[in-house]
XYZ file of C-alpha atoms in Angstrom:
765
model
C 4.297 -24.717 -11.229
C 0.766 -23.443 -11.434
C -1.995 -23.685 -8.815
C -3.984 -26.776 -8.447
C -7.462 -26.459 -10.421
C -10.958 -26.527 -8.237
C -11.381 -30.062 -9.561
C -8.192 -31.210 -7.834
C -8.049 -29.244 -4.457
C -9.234 -25.714 -3.686
C -6.727 -23.693 -1.893
C -7.522 -22.472 1.913
C -8.809 -18.693 1.690
C -6.405 -16.444 2.707
C -8.803 -14.086 4.011
C -11.144 -16.060 5.701
C -10.345 -19.905 6.274
C -13.836 -20.326 6.893
C -15.324 -19.645 3.790
C -14.320 -21.732 0.764
C -12.554 -20.403 -2.187
C -13.671 -20.699 -5.593
C -11.938 -19.088 -8.774
C -13.752 -16.662 -10.725
C -15.313 -18.108 -14.219
C -13.538 -17.760 -17.184
C -13.920 -14.502 -19.214
C -12.797 -12.739 -22.316
C -10.089 -11.022 -20.126
C -8.999 -14.177 -18.516
C -8.796 -16.649 -21.609
C -5.127 -15.550 -22.476
C -3.801 -14.758 -19.180
C -0.423 -15.644 -18.080
C 0.137 -18.794 -15.803
C -0.882 -18.275 -12.198
C 1.971 -16.852 -9.609
C 2.343 -19.349 -6.865
C 1.163 -17.681 -3.396
C 4.573 -17.311 -1.465
C 4.707 -17.788 2.367
C 5.802 -13.811 2.637
C 3.081 -12.506 0.512
C 0.384 -10.517 2.510
C -3.040 -11.678 2.445
C -4.265 -9.349 -0.193
C -1.471 -10.263 -2.417
C -2.117 -13.938 -2.112
C -6.028 -13.279 -2.735
C -5.056 -11.451 -5.768
C -3.191 -14.586 -7.013
C -5.717 -17.000 -6.143
C -8.340 -14.800 -8.247
C -6.220 -15.338 -11.095
C -7.340 -17.863 -14.031
C -5.955 -21.204 -13.176
C -5.470 -22.255 -17.034
C -2.889 -20.475 -18.684
C 0.154 -20.502 -20.717
C 3.640 -20.245 -19.351
C 5.267 -17.018 -19.821
C 8.405 -16.211 -21.785
C 11.621 -16.084 -20.267
C 13.472 -13.117 -19.415
C 15.171 -11.918 -22.343
C 18.484 -9.871 -21.679
C 18.111 -7.879 -24.878
C 16.196 -4.622 -24.653
C 14.258 -3.656 -27.209
C 13.975 0.297 -26.894
C 13.347 2.755 -29.399
C 16.619 3.999 -30.821
C 16.864 7.688 -31.009
C 20.422 8.159 -32.797
C 18.790 9.089 -35.704
C 16.263 11.913 -36.117
C 12.626 10.887 -36.224
C 9.933 12.555 -38.036
C 8.065 15.485 -35.572
C 4.504 15.685 -35.129
C 2.988 18.795 -35.365
C -0.131 19.495 -33.343
C -2.683 21.242 -35.429
C -3.293 23.631 -32.807
C -1.809 25.263 -29.401
C -5.301 24.820 -27.895
C -4.854 21.815 -24.959
C -6.776 18.410 -25.726
C -8.849 16.899 -23.276
C -7.331 13.654 -22.394
C -3.700 14.425 -23.804
C -0.622 15.424 -22.665
C 0.301 18.526 -24.772
C 4.034 18.126 -25.439
C 6.386 20.792 -27.212
C 6.484 19.702 -30.763
C 10.518 19.215 -30.679
C 10.006 16.442 -28.082
C 7.455 14.174 -30.156
C 8.039 11.355 -31.833
C 6.506 9.823 -34.823
C 6.399 5.904 -33.924
C 4.740 3.290 -36.130
C 2.767 0.339 -34.988
C 2.863 1.510 -31.252
C -0.414 3.551 -31.380
C -2.725 4.575 -33.886
C -3.497 8.085 -32.403
C 0.355 8.359 -31.037
C -0.690 7.771 -27.478
C 0.413 5.456 -24.920
C -2.172 2.946 -23.521
C -4.339 4.073 -20.396
C -2.961 1.952 -17.747
C -5.115 0.068 -15.422
C -4.560 2.044 -12.254
C -6.377 -0.283 -10.249
C -3.028 -1.795 -9.923
C -2.242 0.640 -6.977
C -5.011 -0.761 -4.663
C -5.692 -4.140 -5.697
C -6.608 -6.788 -8.332
C -9.608 -5.781 -10.932
C -13.146 -5.623 -10.558
C -14.756 -7.535 -13.443
C -18.035 -5.914 -14.345
C -20.140 -6.238 -17.423
C -17.652 -3.995 -19.248
C -15.336 -6.737 -18.922
C -17.233 -9.756 -20.001
C -17.472 -8.979 -23.907
C -20.726 -8.844 -25.692
C -23.509 -10.244 -23.442
C -25.533 -11.209 -26.678
C -23.517 -13.988 -27.599
C -22.241 -12.103 -30.454
C -18.753 -12.687 -32.177
C -16.257 -11.281 -30.187
C -13.625 -9.207 -32.142
C -9.768 -9.941 -32.102
C -8.563 -9.421 -28.518
C -5.610 -6.635 -28.283
C -2.540 -6.711 -26.077
C -4.263 -4.858 -23.220
C -5.800 -5.130 -19.730
C -3.968 -6.408 -16.811
C -1.370 -9.316 -16.644
C -3.621 -10.808 -13.761
C -1.128 -13.980 -13.312
C 2.198 -13.011 -13.121
C 5.143 -15.209 -12.381
C 8.130 -13.195 -10.524
C 10.213 -16.596 -10.800
C 12.629 -16.496 -7.840
C 16.234 -14.980 -7.031
C 18.206 -17.337 -4.831
C 21.881 -18.919 -4.441
C 22.186 -22.246 -6.470
C 22.753 -23.489 -2.897
C 22.023 -21.492 -0.023
C 24.481 -21.316 3.128
C 23.493 -22.341 6.590
C 22.234 -19.449 8.874
C 24.805 -21.217 11.277
C 27.570 -20.186 9.169
C 26.166 -16.796 7.641
C 27.230 -14.269 10.288
C 30.087 -16.268 11.965
C 33.939 -16.660 11.603
C 34.553 -19.310 9.398
C 36.252 -21.249 12.350
C 34.038 -20.641 15.014
C 30.178 -21.233 13.144
C 26.982 -21.811 15.400
C 25.785 -25.141 16.136
C 23.039 -26.374 13.304
C 20.415 -27.891 14.462
C 20.074 -30.236 11.667
C 23.542 -31.668 11.452
C 24.632 -33.711 8.435
C 20.932 -33.836 7.306
C 21.083 -29.787 6.871
C 20.131 -29.020 2.945
C 21.972 -25.936 2.750
C 25.950 -25.715 2.555
C 28.268 -25.537 5.775
C 31.770 -25.085 3.980
C 32.077 -21.308 3.623
C 34.514 -21.420 0.916
C 32.800 -23.922 -1.163
C 29.482 -21.476 -0.999
C 31.622 -18.571 -2.051
C 33.290 -20.013 -4.721
C 30.627 -22.745 -6.350
C 27.415 -21.164 -5.385
C 27.169 -17.808 -4.576
C 26.958 -15.158 -7.657
C 30.122 -12.553 -7.657
C 29.735 -9.334 -5.575
C 27.920 -6.541 -6.921
C 29.994 -3.668 -7.982
C 27.323 -0.714 -7.897
C 27.683 1.519 -5.084
C 31.379 1.223 -5.537
C 31.107 -2.176 -4.375
C 30.439 -1.093 -0.728
C 27.843 -2.799 1.131
C 24.851 0.060 1.693
C 23.515 -1.738 4.641
C 27.228 -1.699 6.572
C 27.780 1.798 5.516
C 24.580 3.094 7.663
C 24.148 0.413 10.050
C 27.987 -0.615 10.840
C 27.138 -4.245 10.032
C 25.325 -6.312 7.632
C 22.718 -8.984 8.501
C 23.305 -10.924 5.644
C 26.898 -11.581 6.678
C 29.121 -13.587 3.883
C 25.346 -13.981 1.903
C 25.699 -10.148 1.220
C 25.932 -9.458 -2.616
C 28.633 -7.080 -1.154
C 30.148 -9.367 1.090
C 33.966 -8.527 0.091
C 33.600 -5.139 1.413
C 32.995 -5.979 4.971
C 34.967 -9.616 5.015
C 38.504 -10.404 5.210
C 40.836 -12.978 5.524
C 43.317 -13.268 8.683
C 45.920 -15.482 10.030
C 45.334 -17.302 13.069
C 47.479 -18.073 16.211
C 48.077 -21.881 14.886
C 48.773 -20.251 10.955
C 45.458 -20.884 9.618
C 43.671 -18.311 7.251
C 40.075 -17.684 8.317
C 37.706 -15.592 6.620
C 36.050 -13.341 9.045
C 33.328 -10.188 8.747
C 34.540 -6.726 9.646
C 31.837 -4.349 11.787
C 32.263 -0.920 12.633
C 33.428 0.139 16.352
C 30.721 -0.233 18.987
C 28.428 -2.437 17.470
C 27.204 -5.276 19.535
C 28.276 -8.804 17.730
C 25.173 -10.556 19.796
C 22.941 -7.997 17.676
C 24.807 -9.658 14.139
C 24.798 -12.922 15.001
C 20.920 -12.598 16.515
C 18.145 -14.041 14.135
C 15.417 -12.239 15.678
C 13.850 -9.496 14.005
C 13.367 -7.641 16.970
C 17.134 -6.219 16.564
C 16.332 -4.596 13.103
C 18.079 -1.058 13.534
C 15.601 2.123 13.127
C 12.517 -0.108 12.765
C 9.615 0.211 15.011
C 6.401 -1.905 15.726
C 8.632 -4.884 14.876
C 6.656 -7.899 16.393
C 8.511 -10.578 17.959
C 8.186 -14.377 16.942
C 6.817 -15.431 20.352
C 4.058 -13.086 20.027
C 3.171 -14.413 16.676
C 3.372 -18.085 17.788
C 1.211 -16.961 20.441
C -1.102 -15.463 18.006
C -0.919 -18.478 16.077
C -1.857 -21.064 19.026
C -4.727 -18.696 20.385
C -2.778 -18.007 23.540
C -3.185 -14.449 23.055
C -6.228 -12.781 25.015
C -8.575 -10.233 23.734
C -11.073 -9.792 26.722
C -12.233 -6.089 25.692
C -13.200 -7.439 22.076
C -14.677 -10.204 23.188
C -17.088 -8.359 25.822
C -17.741 -5.751 23.070
C -18.974 -8.460 20.600
C -21.033 -10.075 22.912
C -22.661 -7.171 23.846
C -23.165 -6.168 20.257
C -24.541 -9.402 19.500
C -27.069 -9.552 22.629
C -28.219 -5.468 22.295
C -28.640 -6.058 18.507
C -31.036 -9.146 19.163
C -33.083 -7.316 21.645
C -33.319 -4.152 19.476
C -34.808 -6.635 16.619
C -37.377 -8.219 19.230
C -38.495 -4.693 20.291
C -39.077 -3.538 16.624
C -40.820 -6.787 15.954
C -43.569 -6.821 18.662
C -45.957 -3.900 18.666
C -45.150 -3.247 22.540
C -42.560 -1.913 22.060
C -43.368 0.235 19.184
C -44.069 3.027 21.955
C -40.844 3.027 23.361
C -39.891 6.373 21.482
C -43.093 7.780 22.682
C -42.792 6.858 26.196
C -39.070 7.975 26.130
C -40.353 11.467 25.058
C -42.933 11.621 27.717
C -40.219 10.557 30.381
C -42.069 7.334 31.493
C -40.991 3.716 30.949
C -38.948 4.702 28.037
C -35.997 6.039 29.867
C -36.069 2.733 32.074
C -36.296 0.747 28.835
C -33.033 2.087 27.488
C -31.158 2.314 30.872
C -31.955 -1.416 31.341
C -30.172 -1.988 28.042
C -27.155 0.601 28.810
C -26.885 -1.372 31.919
C -25.989 -4.562 30.116
C -22.885 -3.214 29.067
C -19.579 -1.866 31.146
C -18.053 1.346 29.344
C -14.572 0.318 28.098
C -11.867 2.030 29.790
C -10.927 4.579 26.795
C -13.858 6.404 25.448
C -13.577 8.176 22.052
C -12.961 11.502 23.835
C -10.680 10.210 26.065
C -8.324 9.306 22.941
C -4.839 11.415 21.813
C -5.717 14.388 19.880
C -4.684 14.032 16.061
C -4.538 16.924 13.398
C -4.741 17.196 9.854
C -4.356 20.610 7.845
C -3.056 22.491 4.876
C 0.541 21.588 6.204
C -0.034 17.640 6.460
C -0.314 16.339 2.874
C -1.104 12.909 3.435
C 0.202 9.528 1.505
C -2.406 7.379 0.780
C -2.360 3.331 1.921
C -1.270 1.602 -1.279
C -1.237 -1.964 -1.996
C 2.029 -3.643 -3.124
C 3.832 0.153 -3.873
C 2.906 1.418 -0.279
C 5.815 -0.514 0.956
C 8.362 0.625 3.504
C 11.319 1.593 1.392
C 8.986 3.598 -0.826
C 7.000 5.391 2.161
C 10.589 6.541 3.409
C 11.245 8.169 0.128
C 8.248 10.424 0.295
C 8.920 11.149 4.085
C 12.386 12.380 2.912
C 10.362 14.582 0.086
C 7.966 15.917 2.622
C 4.888 13.435 3.166
C 3.539 14.423 6.405
C 1.018 11.506 7.141
C 1.645 7.683 6.053
C -0.185 4.186 6.237
C 0.673 0.943 5.984
C -0.566 -1.314 2.995
C -3.855 -2.682 4.024
C -3.582 -5.775 6.303
C -6.638 -8.425 6.500
C -7.927 -9.090 10.228
C -7.899 -12.872 10.240
C -4.350 -13.192 9.215
C -3.268 -10.793 11.710
C -5.255 -12.492 14.439
C -3.428 -15.880 13.418
C -0.296 -14.459 13.261
C 0.868 -14.274 9.800
C 4.319 -13.213 9.605
C 3.654 -11.619 6.197
C 0.776 -9.780 7.339
C 2.335 -8.473 10.450
C 5.257 -7.048 8.421
C 3.149 -4.490 7.090
C 2.889 -2.927 10.536
C 6.235 -1.998 10.522
C 7.667 1.535 10.066
C 10.829 3.509 9.958
C 11.923 5.482 12.741
C 11.384 8.823 10.710
C 7.702 7.605 10.557
C 7.385 8.148 14.318
C 8.279 11.590 14.342
C 5.342 14.530 14.869
C 4.072 15.995 11.481
C 4.796 19.494 10.739
C 2.249 21.856 12.710
C 2.152 25.769 12.087
C 0.366 26.556 15.057
C -2.438 28.274 12.791
C -5.139 27.157 13.949
C -4.473 26.749 17.509
C -5.996 23.107 18.228
C -6.893 22.877 21.531
C -5.103 19.935 23.463
C -3.271 19.047 20.825
C 0.552 18.366 21.603
C 2.474 17.779 18.382
C 5.414 16.150 20.381
C 3.405 13.214 21.180
C 1.926 12.942 17.658
C 3.606 10.974 14.730
C 3.060 10.136 11.193
C 2.338 6.235 10.586
C -0.971 4.743 10.910
C -1.929 1.275 10.260
C -4.759 0.487 7.987
C -6.869 -2.994 8.311
C -9.897 -4.371 6.764
C -12.416 -7.342 7.626
C -15.716 -8.587 7.312
C -16.557 -9.707 10.478
C -16.739 -7.142 13.994
C -15.534 -9.818 16.102
C -12.458 -10.324 13.890
C -11.827 -6.564 13.369
C -12.318 -5.895 17.104
C -9.752 -8.401 18.272
C -7.491 -7.551 15.323
C -7.648 -3.787 16.924
C -6.926 -4.604 20.402
C -3.724 -6.787 19.347
C -2.459 -4.048 17.244
C -2.885 -1.628 20.069
C -1.162 -4.149 22.601
C 1.558 -5.183 20.130
C 2.468 -1.725 17.859
C 3.472 1.319 20.548
C 3.912 3.599 17.384
C 0.675 4.052 15.722
C -0.770 7.698 14.952
C -4.507 6.091 14.213
C -5.672 2.589 13.402
C -7.677 3.238 9.860
C -10.737 1.097 8.565
C -10.559 0.451 4.913
C -14.015 0.308 3.587
C -12.675 1.396 -0.092
C -11.178 -1.753 -1.492
C -12.506 -3.076 -4.480
C -11.116 -6.255 -5.077
C -13.442 -8.919 -5.555
C -12.426 -11.464 -3.098
C -12.537 -8.697 -0.406
C -15.864 -7.299 -1.761
C -17.591 -10.563 -1.934
C -16.950 -11.694 1.809
C -18.448 -8.355 3.028
C -15.354 -6.282 3.463
C -13.748 -3.289 1.750
C -16.146 -1.147 -0.227
C -18.752 -4.249 0.851
C -19.270 -2.520 4.078
C -20.722 0.809 2.049
C -23.904 -0.880 1.645
C -24.075 -2.330 5.271
C -23.479 0.601 7.426
C -25.475 -0.527 10.159
C -22.502 -3.243 10.243
C -20.011 -0.526 9.755
C -21.115 1.666 12.366
C -21.005 -0.944 14.876
C -17.526 -2.350 13.636
C -15.995 1.484 14.157
C -17.805 1.747 17.583
C -16.367 -1.528 18.734
C -13.008 -0.311 17.568
C -12.816 2.965 19.462
C -14.012 0.707 22.438
C -10.720 -1.600 22.503
C -8.201 0.625 20.930
C -6.878 2.527 23.811
C -5.613 5.983 23.366
C -5.174 5.192 19.346
C -7.985 7.314 17.294
C -9.800 5.313 14.839
C -10.199 6.667 11.140
C -12.227 5.354 8.214
C -11.551 5.670 4.412
C -14.352 5.349 2.174
C -15.524 5.491 -1.376
C -18.754 7.448 -2.896
C -20.508 4.152 -3.179
C -20.397 0.931 -4.653
C -22.514 1.700 -7.659
C -22.326 4.420 -10.566
C -24.689 7.117 -10.073
C -26.156 5.749 -6.718
C -23.590 7.368 -4.411
C -24.709 6.889 -0.635
C -21.515 8.356 1.308
C -23.358 11.531 2.259
C -25.704 9.005 4.370
C -23.144 7.117 5.570
C -20.967 10.398 6.659
C -24.156 11.537 8.471
C -24.515 8.127 10.143
C -20.861 7.682 11.421
C -20.821 11.475 12.556
C -24.492 11.365 14.424
C -24.897 7.852 14.876
C -27.805 5.815 13.456
C -31.363 5.013 14.902
C -30.083 2.614 17.537
C -26.839 4.705 18.603
C -28.327 5.901 21.797
C -29.113 2.191 23.085
C -25.273 0.912 21.777
C -23.125 3.269 22.992
C -23.625 6.718 21.110
C -21.952 7.621 17.666
C -18.949 5.735 16.384
C -16.493 8.740 17.594
C -14.462 8.255 14.703
C -11.449 11.058 14.424
C -11.220 11.424 10.722
C -13.089 10.172 7.584
C -10.950 10.093 4.142
C -13.415 10.147 1.041
C -12.006 8.725 -2.282
C -14.333 10.587 -5.107
C -15.230 7.498 -6.855
C -17.461 4.452 -6.965
C -16.101 0.903 -6.710
C -17.465 0.300 -10.182
C -16.571 3.391 -11.833
C -12.798 2.537 -10.673
C -10.470 4.716 -12.894
C -12.641 5.260 -15.807
C -13.280 8.748 -15.182
C -11.792 11.655 -12.871
C -12.524 11.715 -9.128
C -15.858 13.730 -8.389
C -14.388 16.943 -6.139
C -17.775 18.315 -6.350
C -19.557 15.739 -4.327
C -16.447 15.620 -1.987
C -17.267 19.318 -1.163
C -21.031 18.301 -0.428
C -19.419 15.829 1.946
C -16.852 18.260 3.531
C -19.809 20.763 3.818
C -21.382 18.234 6.166
C -18.540 17.706 8.419
C -18.370 21.556 8.586
C -21.865 21.900 9.707
C -21.493 18.975 12.418
C -18.246 20.614 13.743
C -19.617 24.122 13.694
C -22.887 22.850 15.337
C -21.027 21.116 18.143
C -19.350 24.472 18.922
C -22.864 26.400 18.912
C -24.217 23.919 21.221
C -21.639 23.643 23.596
C -22.579 24.507 27.366
C -26.130 24.084 26.394
C -28.697 21.748 27.408
C -28.616 20.257 23.921
C -24.476 20.111 23.607
C -23.682 16.731 21.821
C -22.343 13.745 24.234
C -18.675 14.359 24.198
C -18.078 10.469 25.382
C -18.943 9.556 21.991
C -17.302 11.920 20.038
C -13.705 12.291 18.888
C -10.895 13.998 21.228
C -11.963 17.660 20.671
C -15.309 16.673 19.362
C -13.973 17.414 15.904
C -13.984 15.197 13.071
C -11.318 15.997 10.263
C -12.234 15.303 6.709
C -9.894 14.352 4.023
C -10.169 14.335 0.393
C -8.860 11.802 -2.133
C -8.425 11.568 -5.890
C -6.630 13.005 -8.994
C -3.989 15.183 -6.821
C -1.167 15.473 -8.984
C 0.211 18.894 -8.325
C 0.871 21.732 -5.735
C -1.932 23.448 -7.667
C -4.381 20.553 -7.365
C -3.736 20.184 -3.839
C -4.271 24.126 -3.284
C -7.566 24.140 -5.267
C -9.075 21.479 -3.365
C -8.275 22.903 0.074
C -9.807 26.198 -0.871
C -12.441 24.732 -3.098
C -13.531 21.651 -1.794
C -12.943 22.998 2.125
C -11.101 19.640 3.065
C -8.807 19.533 6.024
C -6.203 17.906 3.965
C -5.559 16.026 0.692
C -4.492 12.374 0.504
C -2.133 11.790 -2.495
C -2.072 8.054 -3.974
C -0.850 7.509 -7.677
C 0.510 11.239 -8.143
C 2.822 10.269 -5.613
C 3.712 7.076 -7.471
C 4.325 8.873 -10.391
C 6.474 11.771 -8.720
C 7.278 11.184 -4.968
C 8.370 15.031 -5.141
C 4.838 16.379 -5.299
C 5.297 16.774 -1.484
C 8.038 18.794 -2.131
C 6.132 20.925 -4.592
C 3.103 21.449 -2.104
C 5.749 22.787 0.313
C 7.370 25.154 -1.772
C 4.759 26.107 -3.999
C 5.797 25.289 -7.239
C 6.611 23.011 -9.907
C 9.999 21.219 -9.590
C 11.288 20.383 -13.118
C 13.776 17.498 -12.130
C 16.431 16.616 -14.208
C 17.131 13.125 -15.464
C 19.840 12.987 -13.089
C 18.145 13.965 -9.940
C 15.414 11.481 -11.068
C 17.814 8.679 -11.259
C 19.280 9.761 -7.801
C 15.903 9.425 -6.276
C 15.679 5.953 -8.125
C 19.254 5.068 -6.379
C 17.632 6.077 -2.944
C 14.873 3.624 -3.267
C 17.295 1.245 -3.967
C 19.316 1.923 -0.979
C 15.997 1.946 1.310
C 14.778 -1.436 -0.471
C 18.432 -3.249 0.525
C 17.869 -1.978 4.174
C 14.650 -3.352 4.186
C 14.796 -6.572 2.498
C 18.126 -7.070 2.679
C 21.463 -7.400 0.599
C 21.771 -11.229 0.008
C 20.494 -12.596 -3.236
C 16.511 -13.034 -2.051
C 17.006 -9.379 -0.759
C 18.434 -8.197 -3.736
C 15.599 -9.718 -5.899
C 13.065 -8.459 -3.768
C 14.395 -4.963 -3.891
C 14.510 -5.364 -7.769
C 10.778 -6.546 -7.900
C 9.298 -3.906 -6.070
C 11.563 -1.298 -7.905
C 10.093 -2.313 -11.175
C 6.585 -1.965 -9.644
C 7.435 1.552 -8.607
C 9.036 2.201 -12.326
C 5.800 1.331 -13.882
C 4.048 4.467 -12.364
C 7.150 6.534 -12.433
C 7.614 6.045 -16.342
C 4.245 7.956 -16.859
C 5.974 11.046 -15.314
C 6.134 13.859 -18.635
C 8.882 16.564 -17.366
C 6.947 19.892 -16.902
C 9.941 21.417 -18.846
C 8.668 19.719 -22.135
C 4.891 20.572 -22.080
C 3.165 23.154 -23.387
C 0.228 23.212 -21.043
C 0.127 23.371 -16.905
C -0.959 22.153 -14.756
C -0.420 18.523 -15.890
C -3.705 16.217 -15.166
C -3.251 12.761 -13.974
C -5.974 11.329 -15.779
C -4.041 12.752 -19.395
C -1.888 10.238 -21.327
C 1.054 11.459 -23.478
C 1.823 10.791 -27.032
C 5.038 9.219 -27.784
C 7.939 11.677 -26.656
C 11.659 11.928 -26.628
C 13.683 13.290 -23.340
C 15.968 16.188 -23.340
C 18.645 13.778 -22.966
C 19.013 9.837 -23.230
C 18.631 9.096 -19.594
C 15.368 11.330 -19.528
C 14.221 9.298 -22.673
C 15.004 5.985 -20.711
C 13.486 7.061 -17.572
C 10.037 7.458 -19.428
C 10.025 4.563 -21.291
C 6.964 2.313 -20.842
C 8.664 -0.804 -21.835
C 9.474 -2.917 -18.975
C 12.952 -3.996 -20.480
C 13.875 -0.652 -19.970
C 12.911 -0.827 -16.382
C 14.980 -3.895 -15.941
C 17.801 -2.230 -17.383
C 17.399 0.649 -15.003
C 17.334 -1.563 -12.084
C 20.496 -3.206 -13.233
C 22.468 0.035 -12.907
C 22.029 -0.467 -8.800
C 21.497 -3.941 -8.474
C 23.393 -5.677 -11.200
C 22.376 -8.212 -13.603
C 19.217 -9.828 -13.096
C 19.331 -13.422 -11.687
C 18.855 -16.580 -14.311
C 15.503 -17.487 -12.707
C 14.296 -13.774 -11.817
C 10.947 -13.134 -13.951
C 8.727 -9.636 -14.189
C 5.888 -9.067 -16.240
C 4.341 -5.641 -16.065
C 0.798 -5.289 -14.646
C -0.465 -3.717 -17.788
C 0.072 -5.827 -21.246
C 0.592 -3.029 -23.035
C 3.684 -1.638 -21.551
C 5.914 -2.949 -23.501
C 5.450 -0.663 -26.410
C 8.802 -1.017 -27.827
C 8.409 -4.387 -29.520
C 9.036 -5.686 -32.651
C 6.613 -4.247 -34.388
C 7.430 -0.813 -33.290
C 9.788 1.323 -35.874
C 11.031 4.935 -35.843
C 10.208 6.641 -38.766
C 13.469 8.278 -39.892
C 14.006 11.869 -41.419
């Protein structure tokens, strides 16, 4: 099934219902796309937007084929001998004995350059993607670029079991509100016999959720149900199926359908709270008051700038005449918020706090748990859009959930000593939001503060390059509207209570025209109208991704530019210290707690060498890791231990198993939960397969932008884990989740990921 075309019915805009949604015009990159995936109710707004942007006219994808077209290594392949021992730019240097000569896969024996935009959003199509602008004949298209219209199919029971039967004893079910008209099965034994697939034999047949929680929320629908159910004889001689629970667990929690009962999960929003948001019953008085002030003061500033009589205000202010009265009149129209920036909770970024970046799709709760277990100190939610949060959409509020491990304080060495910083009250998890209208962002911020008690910071995304977000003025579009961005951040500080506000930006939107230095200067000191509308923005930290929106991942991150911006922040912090206790002291009311702005660099961090070099050379406070963590989550272990870790294939497979366990705990162990876990596991493996073991590399440190030639591992399992054939990823998933559902589909984000196709041949020696 495909989405309706524009000619029939335009779907509602998931990011801003007030703005009509139009598909992007056809281009060479969308002519041969796969069919558009159907936006699901459980998708976040960004995922829905990504699907809506896809080409509406496309062919149906091929069904999942169980036969795996892997390169056979039971015969000795030809060995490629490097012409020189020198390191070649853009290519991973691999020891000769591990190189494989594969004909038909790559002319230069290198894997295709994967479009890493998959890690943050859907592709930005600029003139480079539009083919020959002079109207010349285009060359035959190769199997490259993104599969922008991916269909994941579904993983459901042939006929589902009614929830009134799923977690109750066979003879004591709950009352179904739909009665005989219910579309789900009410006969438990018939469901187990005819509609439910056989139990999984992985994990020794034991339910991973039951082993951790002592109960399983899926009940009889669990794919491991046989491990926590039994048949017992009743007093009247009948045999009843019942669920087994560990001692000490409340039966009412098991039977409850409310999300609030999730064990080990925080920031869980109640169904009633989401219903109140949907019905517009949730009040946001601070946001409404501040937005009205911004609008009124903005008009007054504009009027004074347009009338000649207002041009002498600054001069009069210098002479202490009527200028001060005019400024005070403007300020008097605004009631100060109960929490000024200087009254917020103090945070800390340092050498010992490597940061996991907010990652669209891959930055889910199971992956964050995995990185936390391996040493990540700071994590962020996936980017959530302000309007769906205000509307109470379940999919968007699900992004705010965090594991209890993320509420623990980050590592803090005590050197340097940070005044007024209480590490015991700090936590690791921050929420990232995006929006294009000040009122929407302020409302979302105030609501998050009310409903999510376990947040370190609220971060505003000003770097998202996705087209639909950018065209509506959110994400990286705010980089070109700095006055608006400053107002939004200042307002967020006014309504966020004790939660500090941070911002993530890029160098700029266009190549060769960076504006981050100018923007950072404005955010730290305030623009020309700052004195009239509440001072500087008061942000506690700035994260800079060393690339432009247009550049994407075509070149390496510009750490020299990041260093220049870091120097600007250092000068600001130093100047604040020098002016302390003088008549020129910066007004602490409009500065972050401690009057210190932290600065974090982001881009191409792939080893402890990169991390330490950026700290020492660029002088950033900490480094944010994105793709490097997706490819090898143990990068945080390497940073902590200060050395490369040559993980064996068995150790890496154990990491995959741990991710699967976390996934089942998050999404459930029923058919849908297993399918969701499989889908997100495959998404992660599309990055993890790019890891080249350091033990087979000739030159270190590895470079994130380098691509390897065809290689084989030190054993079969290592070769399998390094395969960029998505059918091999499915095979890995089946080691833990069993055979995929007949309706399950998966297409890699990059078309060239299936390099083990029919046209690939191994040259035998």
